[in-house]
Amino acid sequence: MAATLANIIRGGVVAAAGVFTVNADAVALGKDIAMGKTTAAPAHAPKVPSPREVALLKKELEQARMELVQWKEEWPSVMETATRRKEELDRREAQLRALEEKNRLAEEEAKSCPMPEFLAKVGYEGTVNVAVVGNSGVGKSLLINTVRGVKRTDPTWAPVGVNETTTEPRMYEYPGDARTRLWDLAGAGSPKCPRDNYIRTIGLRYFDVVLVLSATRFTETEIALLAELRSYGVPNFVVRTKLDTDIDNNESDYGRSPEETKQGILEDLRKRGVTSPYLINSRELNAYDFPRLLTDVLRTIHESRGLSSQEPAYHPGKVPQALTPAATSAPLAAASPARVANGLAAAVQAASAVVQRADDCPGLYVITHDNIKVSPQLALGADQTSMVGIQRLAVGTIISVVEVVSFTEAQRVRGRIEDPPGWISLMNTSNGYRWAEKLAAREEPEPS
């Protein structure tokens, strides 16, 4: 009230001054001050806050002080959370780089070591393949016939001869199970298979096991082949054939006993770096090291296929059952084509059932192949007629896979995802290349 009265008085004075000076602007200014249209004081004049304004300022100051105290208390945990998240981000980035490098190497390896045409042509997935390699005259065909239990009158009998009968890869199916195959392959250094790039040319890395046969001393070519197989992790077995011939010759010419002949051959092989050779007569399945060879080959195939290492028992017409550990701790007492077939059949079952990696199951995955397509259908190419609605995922995207299917015909492991809904390829079963990698439970992001 006092301020209003003061304004009126000041306005009246200015207005009166305007009347006496006959100044219209002064009169208007006086009226504006009187009616409150201008500030009560010049902008540059000191302003004394009112009690109400002082109270509001104190309240704001107290609130700011409390917030500062709270922020200081929370700061360590905020920094700890930020540090953890930064470490998690760094770890995931490192993991992604490692996966990208792994897939790059797998892709390069698949290009540098493609599956040979002869193997892809007859079908590869869900089969067991045993390679029998060696130069002419070492008894490859004879060994294949003996293991398969076929005679010369059988239409699937492998030709036997002292000359090189193997010019092209020859496949021999196991009687009663076409998915088990033994392959007669020319030895390294033969005219059609030069030593350089032999493993790549023949595709030995795609075989379950490789039997390297020799009837005399091992050459440098064979020693180099064994070293290369070991470097790639390909299971291999060194087989020295025609032991019976050596025993007969040494006994007749030098009067040496069979044991002396065997020890002489073993010593020579070990000098050349062959630590665990198998000495056999290819005609006699139950003689010398042949039973041990069959046992070890079957065990190796079983282990590589994720089966028990126990040798399966043979029950005609039934699914093979595993023998007790006691029954499998010793070499085969009486090897037979039936028992060998039974063991290989179990491995084939594993090959058919375990097409995908053991860890391919529903769960969280990270995309490792950029711009991967999400298809509405399980089958590959089913969405090619219309690209409408097709979505793509970038590298590093984390997805939830709710269903995994082994799509054998297309050599793919496919996964159905929730968001965006559809199907993606997880792995190429022919070469191991992956489009997405499963996150272990400890790697899955914590819920926010």
Tab-separated table of C-alpha atoms in Angstrom:
chain	number	residue	atom	x	y	z
A	1	MET	CA	0.000	0.000	0.000
A	2	ALA	CA	2.831	2.333	0.924
A	3	ALA	CA	4.672	1.460	-2.319
A	4	THR	CA	1.566	2.154	-4.370
A	5	LEU	CA	1.049	5.508	-2.642
A	6	ALA	CA	4.679	6.403	-3.258
A	7	ASN	CA	4.303	5.619	-6.930
A	8	ILE	CA	1.243	7.809	-7.191
A	9	ILE	CA	3.021	10.681	-5.475
A	10	ARG	CA	6.081	10.289	-7.705
A	11	GLY	CA	3.906	10.019	-10.768
A	12	GLY	CA	1.945	13.121	-9.687
A	13	VAL	CA	5.114	15.105	-9.238
A	14	VAL	CA	6.414	14.078	-12.663
A	15	ALA	CA	3.013	14.719	-14.206
A	16	ALA	CA	2.820	18.143	-12.521
A	17	ALA	CA	6.283	18.895	-13.816
A	18	GLY	CA	5.081	17.986	-17.235
A	19	VAL	CA	2.075	20.383	-16.863
A	20	PHE	CA	4.271	23.267	-15.737
A	21	THR	CA	6.761	22.519	-18.518
A	22	VAL	CA	4.082	21.622	-21.007
A	23	ASN	CA	5.966	18.326	-21.782
A	24	ALA	CA	3.675	15.518	-23.040
A	25	ASP	CA	6.308	12.809	-22.527
A	26	ALA	CA	6.824	13.759	-18.918
A	27	VAL	CA	3.078	13.720	-18.336
A	28	ALA	CA	2.834	10.213	-19.899
A	29	LEU	CA	5.740	8.942	-17.821
A	30	GLY	CA	4.178	10.224	-14.658
A	31	LYS	CA	0.933	8.520	-15.454
A	32	ASP	CA	2.745	5.188	-16.204
A	33	ILE	CA	4.605	5.297	-12.889
A	34	ALA	CA	1.422	6.137	-11.046
A	35	MET	CA	-0.476	3.261	-12.645
A	36	GLY	CA	2.409	0.748	-12.110
A	37	LYS	CA	3.368	0.173	-15.746
A	38	THR	CA	7.083	0.676	-15.047
A	39	THR	CA	9.428	-0.704	-12.412
A	40	ALA	CA	9.311	0.821	-9.010
A	41	ALA	CA	12.964	1.798	-9.285
A	42	PRO	CA	15.642	2.050	-11.962
A	43	ALA	CA	17.161	-1.257	-13.027
A	44	HIS	CA	20.551	-0.200	-11.703
A	45	ALA	CA	19.261	0.706	-8.292
A	46	PRO	CA	20.083	-1.704	-5.432
A	47	LYS	CA	17.241	-4.169	-4.727
A	48	VAL	CA	16.521	-5.308	-1.211
A	49	PRO	CA	14.833	-8.772	-1.209
A	50	SER	CA	11.606	-9.134	0.636
A	51	PRO	CA	11.281	-11.497	3.609
A	52	ARG	CA	9.376	-13.944	1.391
A	53	GLU	CA	12.127	-13.949	-1.217
A	54	VAL	CA	14.723	-14.506	1.507
A	55	ALA	CA	12.771	-17.511	2.814
A	56	LEU	CA	12.571	-19.045	-0.678
A	57	LEU	CA	16.286	-18.563	-1.222
A	58	LYS	CA	17.087	-20.287	2.075
A	59	LYS	CA	14.843	-23.206	1.159
A	60	GLU	CA	16.481	-23.616	-2.251
A	61	LEU	CA	19.925	-23.407	-0.651
A	62	GLU	CA	19.069	-26.107	1.887
A	63	GLN	CA	17.687	-28.353	-0.858
A	64	ALA	CA	20.838	-27.898	-2.933
A	65	ARG	CA	22.994	-28.651	0.125
A	66	MET	CA	21.064	-31.899	0.801
A	67	GLU	CA	21.322	-32.984	-2.829
A	68	LEU	CA	25.069	-32.371	-2.776
A	69	VAL	CA	25.476	-34.520	0.344
A	70	GLN	CA	23.411	-37.302	-1.232
A	71	TRP	CA	25.364	-37.111	-4.491
A	72	LYS	CA	28.659	-37.354	-2.598
A	73	GLU	CA	27.374	-40.451	-0.779
A	74	GLU	CA	26.243	-42.102	-4.015
A	75	TRP	CA	29.293	-41.148	-6.048
A	76	PRO	CA	31.468	-44.210	-5.137
A	77	SER	CA	28.736	-46.668	-6.152
A	78	VAL	CA	28.070	-44.712	-9.337
A	79	MET	CA	31.752	-44.864	-10.200
A	80	GLU	CA	31.912	-48.568	-9.314
A	81	THR	CA	28.929	-49.302	-11.569
A	82	ALA	CA	30.442	-47.226	-14.349
A	83	THR	CA	33.756	-49.046	-13.956
A	84	ARG	CA	32.046	-52.437	-14.070
A	85	ARG	CA	30.100	-51.470	-17.156
A	86	LYS	CA	33.254	-50.203	-18.823
A	87	GLU	CA	35.043	-53.450	-18.019
A	88	GLU	CA	32.064	-55.433	-19.319
A	89	LEU	CA	32.040	-53.373	-22.496
A	90	ASP	CA	35.777	-53.915	-22.979
A	91	ARG	CA	35.378	-57.651	-22.384
A	92	ARG	CA	32.530	-57.960	-24.861
A	93	GLU	CA	34.418	-55.950	-27.455
A	94	ALA	CA	37.451	-58.220	-26.993
A	95	GLN	CA	35.201	-61.280	-27.241
A	96	LEU	CA	33.622	-59.965	-30.411
A	97	ARG	CA	37.025	-59.276	-31.960
A	98	ALA	CA	38.124	-62.805	-31.052
A	99	LEU	CA	34.975	-64.289	-32.594
A	100	GLU	CA	35.408	-62.222	-35.723
A	101	GLU	CA	39.002	-63.420	-36.026
A	102	LYS	CA	37.949	-67.012	-35.378
A	103	ASN	CA	35.313	-66.860	-38.096
A	104	ARG	CA	37.695	-65.124	-40.470
A	105	LEU	CA	40.236	-67.897	-39.992
A	106	ALA	CA	37.532	-70.553	-40.371
A	107	GLU	CA	36.361	-68.948	-43.594
A	108	GLU	CA	39.913	-68.715	-44.930
A	109	GLU	CA	40.598	-72.305	-43.908
A	110	ALA	CA	37.435	-73.499	-45.632
A	111	LYS	CA	38.558	-71.738	-48.804
A	112	SER	CA	42.132	-73.031	-48.578
A	113	CYS	CA	41.079	-76.607	-47.748
A	114	PRO	CA	37.765	-77.280	-49.515
A	115	MET	CA	36.011	-80.615	-49.308
A	116	PRO	CA	37.160	-82.762	-52.244
A	117	GLU	CA	34.593	-83.207	-54.972
A	118	PHE	CA	34.620	-87.004	-54.722
A	119	LEU	CA	33.616	-86.819	-51.040
A	120	ALA	CA	30.978	-84.113	-51.429
A	121	LYS	CA	29.466	-85.907	-54.430
A	122	VAL	CA	28.488	-89.026	-52.443
A	123	GLY	CA	27.260	-87.090	-49.377
A	124	TYR	CA	29.249	-86.311	-46.288
A	125	GLU	CA	26.981	-85.370	-43.393
A	126	GLY	CA	25.919	-88.245	-41.168
A	127	THR	CA	28.580	-90.661	-42.434
A	128	VAL	CA	31.788	-92.222	-41.116
A	129	ASN	CA	34.768	-92.173	-43.485
A	130	VAL	CA	38.014	-94.115	-43.009
A	131	ALA	CA	40.906	-93.283	-45.342
A	132	VAL	CA	43.355	-96.043	-46.268
A	133	VAL	CA	46.413	-94.513	-47.929
A	134	GLY	CA	49.674	-95.962	-49.178
A	135	ASN	CA	51.698	-96.674	-52.283
A	136	SER	CA	51.094	-99.552	-54.659
A	137	GLY	CA	51.555	-103.070	-53.370
A	138	VAL	CA	51.198	-102.332	-49.642
A	139	GLY	CA	47.909	-104.227	-49.312
A	140	LYS	CA	45.287	-101.465	-49.045
A	141	SER	CA	42.632	-103.321	-51.022
A	142	LEU	CA	43.323	-106.551	-49.165
A	143	LEU	CA	42.926	-104.814	-45.796
A	144	ILE	CA	39.653	-103.199	-46.912
A	145	ASN	CA	38.277	-106.556	-48.072
A	146	THR	CA	39.310	-108.288	-44.841
A	147	VAL	CA	37.804	-105.652	-42.561
A	148	ARG	CA	34.560	-105.680	-44.549
A	149	GLY	CA	34.452	-109.484	-44.585
A	150	VAL	CA	33.941	-109.811	-48.360
A	151	LYS	CA	35.334	-112.437	-50.717
A	152	ARG	CA	36.481	-112.303	-54.323
A	153	THR	CA	33.036	-113.404	-55.507
A	154	ASP	CA	31.375	-110.430	-53.822
A	155	PRO	CA	30.504	-107.646	-56.297
A	156	THR	CA	31.884	-105.088	-53.839
A	157	TRP	CA	35.252	-106.844	-53.534
A	158	ALA	CA	38.149	-104.389	-53.917
A	159	PRO	CA	40.568	-105.349	-56.730
A	160	VAL	CA	43.871	-106.658	-55.403
A	161	GLY	CA	47.106	-106.531	-57.388
A	162	VAL	CA	50.813	-105.874	-57.172
A	163	ASN	CA	50.495	-102.952	-59.580
A	164	GLU	CA	48.960	-99.626	-58.663
A	165	THR	CA	45.218	-100.324	-58.818
A	166	THR	CA	44.245	-97.061	-57.125
A	167	THR	CA	44.319	-94.181	-59.604
A	168	GLU	CA	41.168	-92.445	-58.375
A	169	PRO	CA	39.618	-92.453	-54.880
A	170	ARG	CA	37.483	-95.546	-54.467
A	171	MET	CA	34.743	-95.839	-51.869
A	172	TYR	CA	33.702	-99.155	-50.348
A	173	GLU	CA	30.564	-99.204	-48.253
A	174	TYR	CA	30.412	-101.380	-45.206
A	175	PRO	CA	28.051	-104.330	-45.781
A	176	GLY	CA	24.657	-103.530	-44.310
A	177	ASP	CA	25.372	-99.852	-43.663
A	178	ALA	CA	25.991	-97.563	-46.617
A	179	ARG	CA	26.785	-94.658	-44.298
A	180	THR	CA	30.062	-96.298	-43.237
A	181	ARG	CA	32.681	-96.068	-45.958
A	182	LEU	CA	36.306	-97.143	-46.338
A	183	TRP	CA	38.250	-95.230	-48.981
A	184	ASP	CA	41.139	-96.627	-51.012
A	185	LEU	CA	43.337	-93.593	-51.728
A	186	ALA	CA	46.575	-93.310	-53.663
A	187	GLY	CA	49.654	-92.672	-51.566
A	188	ALA	CA	51.508	-89.371	-51.362
A	189	GLY	CA	54.027	-89.006	-54.145
A	190	SER	CA	52.096	-91.087	-56.683
A	191	PRO	CA	51.691	-89.626	-60.197
A	192	LYS	CA	48.171	-88.300	-59.551
A	193	CYS	CA	48.848	-87.270	-55.957
A	194	PRO	CA	52.150	-85.412	-55.670
A	195	ARG	CA	53.599	-84.920	-52.219
A	196	ASP	CA	53.062	-81.157	-52.226
A	197	ASN	CA	49.525	-80.293	-51.063
A	198	TYR	CA	48.683	-83.999	-50.767
A	199	ILE	CA	46.476	-83.561	-47.689
A	200	ARG	CA	44.606	-80.686	-49.344
A	201	THR	CA	44.218	-82.518	-52.670
A	202	ILE	CA	42.911	-85.723	-51.104
A	203	GLY	CA	40.982	-83.892	-48.363
A	204	LEU	CA	42.318	-86.047	-45.519
A	205	ARG	CA	41.161	-83.515	-42.910
A	206	TYR	CA	37.564	-84.489	-43.660
A	207	PHE	CA	38.087	-88.162	-42.757
A	208	ASP	CA	37.402	-89.610	-39.318
A	209	VAL	CA	40.704	-91.491	-39.246
A	210	VAL	CA	43.567	-92.115	-41.667
A	211	LEU	CA	45.377	-95.456	-41.935
A	212	VAL	CA	48.859	-94.996	-43.421
A	213	LEU	CA	50.058	-98.326	-44.812
A	214	SER	CA	53.554	-99.464	-45.687
A	215	ALA	CA	54.973	-102.887	-46.535
A	216	THR	CA	58.634	-101.965	-46.200
A	217	ARG	CA	60.561	-99.143	-44.564
A	218	PHE	CA	58.797	-95.828	-44.144
A	219	THR	CA	60.069	-93.178	-46.544
A	220	GLU	CA	60.608	-89.481	-45.922
A	221	THR	CA	57.366	-88.802	-47.794
A	222	GLU	CA	55.372	-90.925	-45.372
A	223	ILE	CA	57.126	-89.415	-42.344
A	224	ALA	CA	56.292	-85.912	-43.628
A	225	LEU	CA	52.681	-86.972	-44.202
A	226	LEU	CA	52.355	-88.205	-40.612
A	227	ALA	CA	53.813	-84.967	-39.252
A	228	GLU	CA	51.349	-82.903	-41.278
A	229	LEU	CA	48.396	-85.025	-40.147
A	230	ARG	CA	49.440	-84.515	-36.530
A	231	SER	CA	49.734	-80.757	-37.053
A	232	TYR	CA	46.104	-80.657	-38.189
A	233	GLY	CA	44.927	-82.962	-35.410
A	234	VAL	CA	43.774	-85.693	-37.815
A	235	PRO	CA	43.725	-89.111	-36.066
A	236	ASN	CA	46.133	-91.425	-37.875
A	237	PHE	CA	47.422	-94.960	-37.504
A	238	VAL	CA	50.680	-96.318	-38.932
A	239	VAL	CA	50.119	-99.838	-40.248
A	240	ARG	CA	53.008	-102.067	-41.299
A	241	THR	CA	51.571	-104.792	-43.526
A	242	LYS	CA	52.902	-108.171	-44.780
A	243	LEU	CA	54.392	-109.099	-41.421
A	244	ASP	CA	53.875	-112.785	-42.227
A	245	THR	CA	56.046	-112.445	-45.349
A	246	ASP	CA	58.841	-110.780	-43.360
A	247	ILE	CA	58.688	-113.477	-40.694
A	248	ASP	CA	58.880	-116.287	-43.267
A	249	ASN	CA	61.758	-114.640	-45.147
A	250	ASN	CA	63.824	-113.867	-42.026
A	251	GLU	CA	63.261	-117.325	-40.615
A	252	SER	CA	64.244	-118.972	-43.882
A	253	ASP	CA	67.187	-116.708	-44.727
A	254	TYR	CA	68.594	-115.787	-41.309
A	255	GLY	CA	67.067	-118.222	-38.866
A	256	ARG	CA	65.374	-115.422	-36.914
A	257	SER	CA	62.335	-116.094	-34.767
A	258	PRO	CA	59.008	-114.312	-35.398
A	259	GLU	CA	59.545	-112.197	-32.279
A	260	GLU	CA	63.011	-111.130	-33.444
A	261	THR	CA	61.564	-110.050	-36.787
A	262	LYS	CA	58.822	-108.060	-35.088
A	263	GLN	CA	61.254	-106.328	-32.756
A	264	GLY	CA	63.551	-105.459	-35.679
A	265	ILE	CA	60.687	-103.833	-37.596
A	266	LEU	CA	59.498	-101.948	-34.517
A	267	GLU	CA	62.988	-100.641	-33.809
A	268	ASP	CA	63.389	-99.402	-37.371
A	269	LEU	CA	60.037	-97.615	-37.299
A	270	ARG	CA	60.729	-95.971	-33.956
A	271	LYS	CA	64.043	-94.645	-35.251
A	272	ARG	CA	62.005	-92.894	-37.925
A	273	GLY	CA	59.672	-91.281	-35.402
A	274	VAL	CA	56.831	-93.828	-35.516
A	275	THR	CA	56.183	-94.555	-31.846
A	276	SER	CA	53.057	-96.742	-31.997
A	277	PRO	CA	52.937	-98.787	-35.208
A	278	TYR	CA	50.625	-101.732	-35.880
A	279	LEU	CA	52.190	-104.834	-37.415
A	280	ILE	CA	49.629	-106.920	-39.282
A	281	ASN	CA	48.939	-109.522	-41.888
A	282	SER	CA	46.095	-108.044	-43.916
A	283	ARG	CA	44.589	-111.482	-44.511
A	284	GLU	CA	44.339	-112.410	-40.835
A	285	LEU	CA	41.870	-110.285	-38.861
A	286	ASN	CA	42.752	-111.955	-35.557
A	287	ALA	CA	46.541	-112.136	-35.900
A	288	TYR	CA	49.363	-109.911	-34.626
A	289	ASP	CA	48.264	-106.277	-34.041
A	290	PHE	CA	45.125	-106.393	-36.197
A	291	PRO	CA	42.710	-106.759	-33.229
A	292	ARG	CA	44.400	-103.895	-31.387
A	293	LEU	CA	44.253	-101.752	-34.519
A	294	LEU	CA	40.510	-102.269	-34.914
A	295	THR	CA	39.872	-101.581	-31.235
A	296	ASP	CA	41.871	-98.342	-31.291
A	297	VAL	CA	40.318	-97.133	-34.557
A	298	LEU	CA	36.783	-97.678	-33.267
A	299	ARG	CA	37.597	-96.040	-29.949
A	300	THR	CA	39.049	-93.004	-31.717
A	301	ILE	CA	35.991	-92.624	-33.951
A	302	HIS	CA	33.661	-92.942	-30.983
A	303	GLU	CA	35.534	-90.320	-28.990
A	304	SER	CA	35.649	-87.863	-31.891
A	305	ARG	CA	31.889	-88.304	-32.363
A	306	GLY	CA	31.131	-87.693	-28.706
A	307	LEU	CA	30.350	-91.325	-27.826
A	308	SER	CA	31.652	-93.427	-24.977
A	309	SER	CA	35.062	-94.919	-25.697
A	310	GLN	CA	33.714	-98.335	-24.791
A	311	GLU	CA	33.571	-100.799	-27.640
A	312	PRO	CA	29.946	-101.679	-28.519
A	313	ALA	CA	28.748	-105.242	-28.311
A	314	TYR	CA	27.172	-106.866	-31.331
A	315	HIS	CA	23.502	-107.818	-31.205
A	316	PRO	CA	22.095	-108.654	-34.638
A	317	GLY	CA	18.994	-106.640	-35.436
A	318	LYS	CA	19.289	-104.445	-32.334
A	319	VAL	CA	20.707	-101.041	-31.547
A	320	PRO	CA	24.299	-101.568	-30.351
A	321	GLN	CA	24.759	-101.605	-26.595
A	322	ALA	CA	27.977	-100.686	-24.829
A	323	LEU	CA	30.100	-103.397	-23.274
A	324	THR	CA	31.098	-103.163	-19.634
A	325	PRO	CA	34.437	-101.450	-18.922
A	326	ALA	CA	35.950	-104.816	-18.006
A	327	ALA	CA	35.021	-106.218	-21.377
A	328	THR	CA	36.655	-103.340	-23.241
A	329	SER	CA	39.846	-102.906	-21.245
A	330	ALA	CA	41.633	-105.657	-23.232
A	331	PRO	CA	42.128	-105.863	-27.019
A	332	LEU	CA	39.553	-107.745	-29.072
A	333	ALA	CA	39.919	-111.425	-28.379
A	334	ALA	CA	38.179	-112.419	-31.583
A	335	ALA	CA	37.715	-109.585	-34.043
A	336	SER	CA	35.112	-110.102	-36.737
A	337	PRO	CA	33.513	-108.019	-39.489
A	338	ALA	CA	30.283	-108.182	-37.491
A	339	ARG	CA	31.867	-106.603	-34.430
A	340	VAL	CA	33.623	-103.989	-36.530
A	341	ALA	CA	30.349	-103.207	-38.310
A	342	ASN	CA	28.620	-102.876	-34.975
A	343	GLY	CA	31.194	-100.406	-33.707
A	344	LEU	CA	31.091	-98.337	-36.877
A	345	ALA	CA	27.292	-98.348	-36.804
A	346	ALA	CA	27.357	-96.708	-33.380
A	347	ALA	CA	29.692	-94.054	-34.725
A	348	VAL	CA	27.382	-93.458	-37.686
A	349	GLN	CA	24.468	-92.964	-35.320
A	350	ALA	CA	26.492	-90.320	-33.549
A	351	ALA	CA	27.424	-88.715	-36.865
A	352	SER	CA	23.759	-88.491	-37.815
A	353	ALA	CA	22.564	-87.233	-34.458
A	354	VAL	CA	25.359	-84.856	-33.564
A	355	VAL	CA	25.493	-82.657	-36.632
A	356	GLN	CA	25.577	-79.408	-34.721
A	357	ARG	CA	27.990	-78.369	-32.000
A	358	ALA	CA	27.167	-79.518	-28.491
A	359	ASP	CA	26.557	-75.962	-27.318
A	360	ASP	CA	24.044	-75.131	-30.071
A	361	CYS	CA	20.876	-74.980	-28.011
A	362	PRO	CA	18.327	-72.316	-27.049
A	363	GLY	CA	19.814	-69.336	-25.259
A	364	LEU	CA	21.532	-66.022	-25.876
A	365	TYR	CA	23.785	-65.663	-28.933
A	366	VAL	CA	25.934	-62.835	-30.299
A	367	ILE	CA	25.933	-62.165	-34.046
A	368	THR	CA	29.435	-62.597	-35.510
A	369	HIS	CA	28.625	-62.168	-39.220
A	370	ASP	CA	27.582	-58.703	-40.316
A	371	ASN	CA	24.228	-58.050	-41.984
A	372	ILE	CA	22.865	-61.547	-41.330
A	373	LYS	CA	19.380	-62.086	-42.735
A	374	VAL	CA	16.380	-62.993	-40.565
A	375	SER	CA	14.101	-65.214	-42.657
A	376	PRO	CA	10.439	-65.916	-41.949
A	377	GLN	CA	10.888	-69.600	-42.885
A	378	LEU	CA	13.170	-72.392	-41.668
A	379	ALA	CA	14.128	-73.508	-45.173
A	380	LEU	CA	16.861	-71.612	-46.976
A	381	GLY	CA	15.701	-69.693	-50.035
A	382	ALA	CA	12.028	-69.948	-49.038
A	383	ASP	CA	11.780	-66.161	-48.815
A	384	GLN	CA	13.529	-65.282	-52.056
A	385	THR	CA	10.337	-64.507	-53.967
A	386	SER	CA	9.639	-61.522	-51.765
A	387	MET	CA	12.127	-59.496	-49.795
A	388	VAL	CA	9.399	-57.503	-48.073
A	389	GLY	CA	9.741	-57.628	-44.317
A	390	ILE	CA	13.233	-59.220	-44.377
A	391	GLN	CA	15.312	-57.837	-41.522
A	392	ARG	CA	19.054	-57.983	-40.960
A	393	LEU	CA	21.254	-58.055	-37.864
A	394	ALA	CA	24.589	-56.323	-37.347
A	395	VAL	CA	27.718	-57.791	-35.779
A	396	GLY	CA	27.563	-57.625	-31.990
A	397	THR	CA	23.779	-57.850	-31.753
A	398	ILE	CA	22.675	-60.104	-28.890
A	399	ILE	CA	19.663	-62.260	-29.702
A	400	SER	CA	17.553	-64.849	-27.906
A	401	VAL	CA	17.325	-68.190	-29.741
A	402	VAL	CA	14.272	-70.174	-28.671
A	403	GLU	CA	14.630	-73.179	-30.987
A	404	VAL	CA	17.561	-74.882	-32.748
A	405	VAL	CA	17.149	-77.188	-35.750
A	406	SER	CA	19.800	-79.181	-37.619
A	407	PHE	CA	18.960	-78.602	-41.284
A	408	THR	CA	21.018	-81.469	-42.702
A	409	GLU	CA	20.019	-81.052	-46.351
A	410	ALA	CA	21.306	-77.495	-46.432
A	411	GLN	CA	24.313	-78.222	-44.154
A	412	ARG	CA	23.102	-75.633	-41.685
A	413	VAL	CA	22.207	-75.336	-38.030
A	414	ARG	CA	19.284	-72.902	-37.934
A	415	GLY	CA	17.913	-70.992	-34.951
A	416	ARG	CA	14.504	-69.390	-34.411
A	417	ILE	CA	14.785	-66.033	-32.650
A	418	GLU	CA	12.272	-63.922	-30.753
A	419	ASP	CA	13.136	-60.390	-31.775
A	420	PRO	CA	12.898	-59.786	-34.626
A	421	PRO	CA	10.864	-62.984	-35.126
A	422	GLY	CA	12.255	-65.395	-37.706
A	423	TRP	CA	15.067	-67.848	-38.497
A	424	ILE	CA	18.819	-67.318	-38.876
A	425	SER	CA	21.714	-69.625	-39.703
A	426	LEU	CA	23.935	-70.381	-36.720
A	427	MET	CA	26.555	-72.630	-38.329
A	428	ASN	CA	27.626	-74.210	-41.608
A	429	THR	CA	28.106	-77.881	-40.720
A	430	SER	CA	30.325	-78.573	-43.748
A	431	ASN	CA	33.158	-76.278	-42.650
A	432	GLY	CA	32.287	-75.040	-39.156
A	433	TYR	CA	31.767	-71.404	-40.159
A	434	ARG	CA	29.472	-69.585	-37.722
A	435	TRP	CA	27.119	-66.646	-38.119
A	436	ALA	CA	26.372	-66.459	-34.384
A	437	GLU	CA	28.176	-67.647	-31.263
A	438	LYS	CA	26.406	-68.826	-28.120
A	439	LEU	CA	27.102	-66.858	-24.987
A	440	ALA	CA	28.023	-68.917	-21.947
A	441	ALA	CA	25.830	-68.439	-18.888
A	442	ARG	CA	28.470	-66.306	-17.198
A	443	GLU	CA	28.698	-64.106	-20.305
A	444	GLU	CA	25.010	-63.354	-20.606
A	445	PRO	CA	24.235	-59.703	-19.792
A	446	GLU	CA	22.726	-59.002	-16.403
A	447	PRO	CA	19.083	-57.901	-16.449
A	448	SER	CA	18.798	-54.121	-16.268
